[in-house]
Short mmCIF file of C-alpha atoms in Angstrom, two decimals:
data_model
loop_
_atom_site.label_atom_id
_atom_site.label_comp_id
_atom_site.label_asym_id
_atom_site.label_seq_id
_atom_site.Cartn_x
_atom_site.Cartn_y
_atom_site.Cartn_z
CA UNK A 1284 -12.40 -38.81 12.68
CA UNK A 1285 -11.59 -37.58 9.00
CA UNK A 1286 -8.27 -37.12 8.07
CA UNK A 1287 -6.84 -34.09 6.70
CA UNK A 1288 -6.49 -33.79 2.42
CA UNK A 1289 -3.05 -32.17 2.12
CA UNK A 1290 -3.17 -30.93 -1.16
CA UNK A 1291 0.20 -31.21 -3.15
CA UNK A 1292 2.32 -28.65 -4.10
CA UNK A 1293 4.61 -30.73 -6.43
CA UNK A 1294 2.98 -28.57 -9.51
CA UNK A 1295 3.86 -25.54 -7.36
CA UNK A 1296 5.34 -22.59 -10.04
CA UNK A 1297 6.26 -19.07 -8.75
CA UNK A 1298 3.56 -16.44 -9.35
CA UNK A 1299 4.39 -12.69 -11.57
CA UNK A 1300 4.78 -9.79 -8.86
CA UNK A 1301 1.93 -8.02 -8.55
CA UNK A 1302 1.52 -4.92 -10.47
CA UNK A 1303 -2.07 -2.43 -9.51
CA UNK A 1304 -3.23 -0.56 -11.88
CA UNK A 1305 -5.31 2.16 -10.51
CA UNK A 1306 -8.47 0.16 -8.76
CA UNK A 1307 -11.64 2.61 -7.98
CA UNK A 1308 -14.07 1.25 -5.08
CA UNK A 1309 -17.18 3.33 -3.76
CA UNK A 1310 -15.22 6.04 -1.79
CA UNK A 1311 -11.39 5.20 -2.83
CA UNK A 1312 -9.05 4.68 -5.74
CA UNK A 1313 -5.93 3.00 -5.32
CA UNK A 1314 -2.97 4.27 -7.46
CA UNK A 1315 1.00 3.50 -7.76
CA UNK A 1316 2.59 6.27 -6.13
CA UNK A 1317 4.14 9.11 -8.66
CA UNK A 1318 6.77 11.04 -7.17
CA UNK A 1319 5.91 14.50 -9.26
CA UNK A 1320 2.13 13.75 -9.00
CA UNK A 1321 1.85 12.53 -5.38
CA UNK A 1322 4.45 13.84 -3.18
CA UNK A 1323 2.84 17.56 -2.42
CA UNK A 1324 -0.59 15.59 -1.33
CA UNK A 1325 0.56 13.02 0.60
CA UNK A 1326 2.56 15.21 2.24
CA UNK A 1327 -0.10 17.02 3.23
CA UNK A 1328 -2.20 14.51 4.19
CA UNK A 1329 -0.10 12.56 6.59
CA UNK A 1330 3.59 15.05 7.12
CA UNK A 1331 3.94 18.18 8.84
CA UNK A 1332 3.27 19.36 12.00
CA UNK A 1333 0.54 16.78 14.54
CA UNK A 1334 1.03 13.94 12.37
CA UNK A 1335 4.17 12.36 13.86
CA UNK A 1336 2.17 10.44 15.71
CA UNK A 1337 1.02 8.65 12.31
CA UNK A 1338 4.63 7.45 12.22
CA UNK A 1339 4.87 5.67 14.94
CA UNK A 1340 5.33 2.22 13.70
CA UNK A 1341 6.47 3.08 10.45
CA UNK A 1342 10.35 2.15 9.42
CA UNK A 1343 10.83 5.75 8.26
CA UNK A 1344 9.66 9.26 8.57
CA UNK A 1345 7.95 11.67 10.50
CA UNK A 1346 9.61 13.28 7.28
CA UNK A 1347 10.15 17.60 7.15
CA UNK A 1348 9.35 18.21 3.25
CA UNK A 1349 7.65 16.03 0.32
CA UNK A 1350 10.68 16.08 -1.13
CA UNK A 1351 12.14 13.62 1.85
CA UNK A 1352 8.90 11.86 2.07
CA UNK A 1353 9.52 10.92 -1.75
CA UNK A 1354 13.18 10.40 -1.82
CA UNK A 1355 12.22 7.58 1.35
CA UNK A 1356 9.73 5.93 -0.31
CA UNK A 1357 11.86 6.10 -3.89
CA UNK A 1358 14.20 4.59 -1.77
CA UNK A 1359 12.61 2.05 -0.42
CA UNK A 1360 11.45 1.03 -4.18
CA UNK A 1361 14.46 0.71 -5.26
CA UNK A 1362 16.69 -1.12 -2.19
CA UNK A 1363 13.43 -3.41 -0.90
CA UNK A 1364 11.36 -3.70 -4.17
CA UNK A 1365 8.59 -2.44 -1.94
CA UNK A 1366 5.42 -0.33 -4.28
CA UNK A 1367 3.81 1.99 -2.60
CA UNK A 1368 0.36 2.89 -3.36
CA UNK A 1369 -1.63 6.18 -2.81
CA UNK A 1370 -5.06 5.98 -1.02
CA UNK A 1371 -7.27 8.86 -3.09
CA UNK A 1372 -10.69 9.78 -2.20
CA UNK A 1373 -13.08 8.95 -4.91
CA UNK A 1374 -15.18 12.29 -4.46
CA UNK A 1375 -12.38 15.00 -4.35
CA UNK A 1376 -9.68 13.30 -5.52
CA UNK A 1377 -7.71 14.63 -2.52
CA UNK A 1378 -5.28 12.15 -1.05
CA UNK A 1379 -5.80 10.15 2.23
CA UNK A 1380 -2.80 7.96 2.87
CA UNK A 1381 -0.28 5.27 1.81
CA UNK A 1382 -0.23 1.38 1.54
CA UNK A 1383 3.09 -0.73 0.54
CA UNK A 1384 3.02 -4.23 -1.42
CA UNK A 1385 6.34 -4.97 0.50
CA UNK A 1386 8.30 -8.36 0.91
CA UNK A 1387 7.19 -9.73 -2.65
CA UNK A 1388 8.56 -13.22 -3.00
CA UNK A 1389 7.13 -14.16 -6.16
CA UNK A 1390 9.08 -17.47 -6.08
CA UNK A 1391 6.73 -18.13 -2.82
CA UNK A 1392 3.58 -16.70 -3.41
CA UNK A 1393 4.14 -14.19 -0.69
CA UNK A 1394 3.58 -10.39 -0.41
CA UNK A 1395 2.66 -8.05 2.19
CA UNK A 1396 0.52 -5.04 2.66
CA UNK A 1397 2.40 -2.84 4.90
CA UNK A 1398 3.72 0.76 6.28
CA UNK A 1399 0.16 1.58 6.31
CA UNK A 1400 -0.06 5.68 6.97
CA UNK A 1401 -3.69 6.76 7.22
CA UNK A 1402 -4.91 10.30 7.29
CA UNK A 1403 -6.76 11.53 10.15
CA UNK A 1404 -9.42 12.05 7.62
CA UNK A 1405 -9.05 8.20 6.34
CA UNK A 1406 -8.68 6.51 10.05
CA UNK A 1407 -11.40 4.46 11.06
CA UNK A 1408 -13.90 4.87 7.47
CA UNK A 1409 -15.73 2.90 5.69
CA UNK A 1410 -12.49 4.16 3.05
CA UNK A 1411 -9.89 2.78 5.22
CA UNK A 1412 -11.58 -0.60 4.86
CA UNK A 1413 -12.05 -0.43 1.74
CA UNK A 1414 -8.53 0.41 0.50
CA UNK A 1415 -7.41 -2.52 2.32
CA UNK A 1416 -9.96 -4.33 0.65
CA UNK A 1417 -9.24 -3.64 -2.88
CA UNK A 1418 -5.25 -4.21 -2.04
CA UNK A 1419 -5.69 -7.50 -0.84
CA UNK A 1420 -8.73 -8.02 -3.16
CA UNK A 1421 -6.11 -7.21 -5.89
CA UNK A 1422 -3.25 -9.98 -4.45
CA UNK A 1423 -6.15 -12.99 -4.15
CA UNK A 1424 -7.45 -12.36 -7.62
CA UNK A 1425 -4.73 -11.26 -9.78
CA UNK A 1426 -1.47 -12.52 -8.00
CA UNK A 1427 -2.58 -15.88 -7.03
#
């Protein structure tokens, strides 16, 4: 039986956090969320009325305006150092949803793709998978 190579993290050094510049795929384009660009959309696409469900498992929200759905994730920036992205369709340009790089521990390595809201419209595409694609795509190649 072979034994396991352990490979050794003695040269281990921290990594930069990740920053995303806007990344275009096939049918999305991933952008850092801009309060006086973004908020109205996203708000549309996943706040109002019949989308509390979309909120379900999401540390904040259903939210009443785009102004509260801004201020939270402003918030959230600022106290948990999380950066929350905008999901865009490619074709219209109209936006689908929301991704988080959240828990960054550069010092480890580490960084998570969270309080994922998708659209109705976004749910269960060939977009959706994408997006999550070109986030983690994004962490792999350019983080470390």
């Amino acid at each position: 039986m072979a034994e396991h190579q352990h490979n050794s993290l003695a040269q281990w050094q921290g990594c930069a956090p990740p920053a995303l510049p806007s990344v275009r795929g096939a049918f999305v384009q991933i952008d850092a969320f801009s309060p006086g660009r973004d908020r109205d959309g996203l708000f549309a696409a996943i706040g109002g009325a019949g989308n509390d469900a979309l909120w379900r498992y999401i540390p904040f929200g259903p939210c009443a305006s785009a102004d509260e759905l801004a201020d939270a994730i402003s918030f959230l920036a600022d106290a948990q150092n999380w950066r929350t992205h905008i999901i865009r369709a490619v074709d219209t340009g109209a936006v689908l949803g929301m991704a988080s790089y959240m828990r960054i521990r550069p010092e480890a390595g580490s960084v998570e793709i969270g309080c994922i809201v998708f659209s109705g419209a976004l749910q269960k595409t060939p977009a959706a998978s994408e997006a999550m694609y070109l986030m983690a795509r994004h962490i792999f190649d350019d983080f470390g």
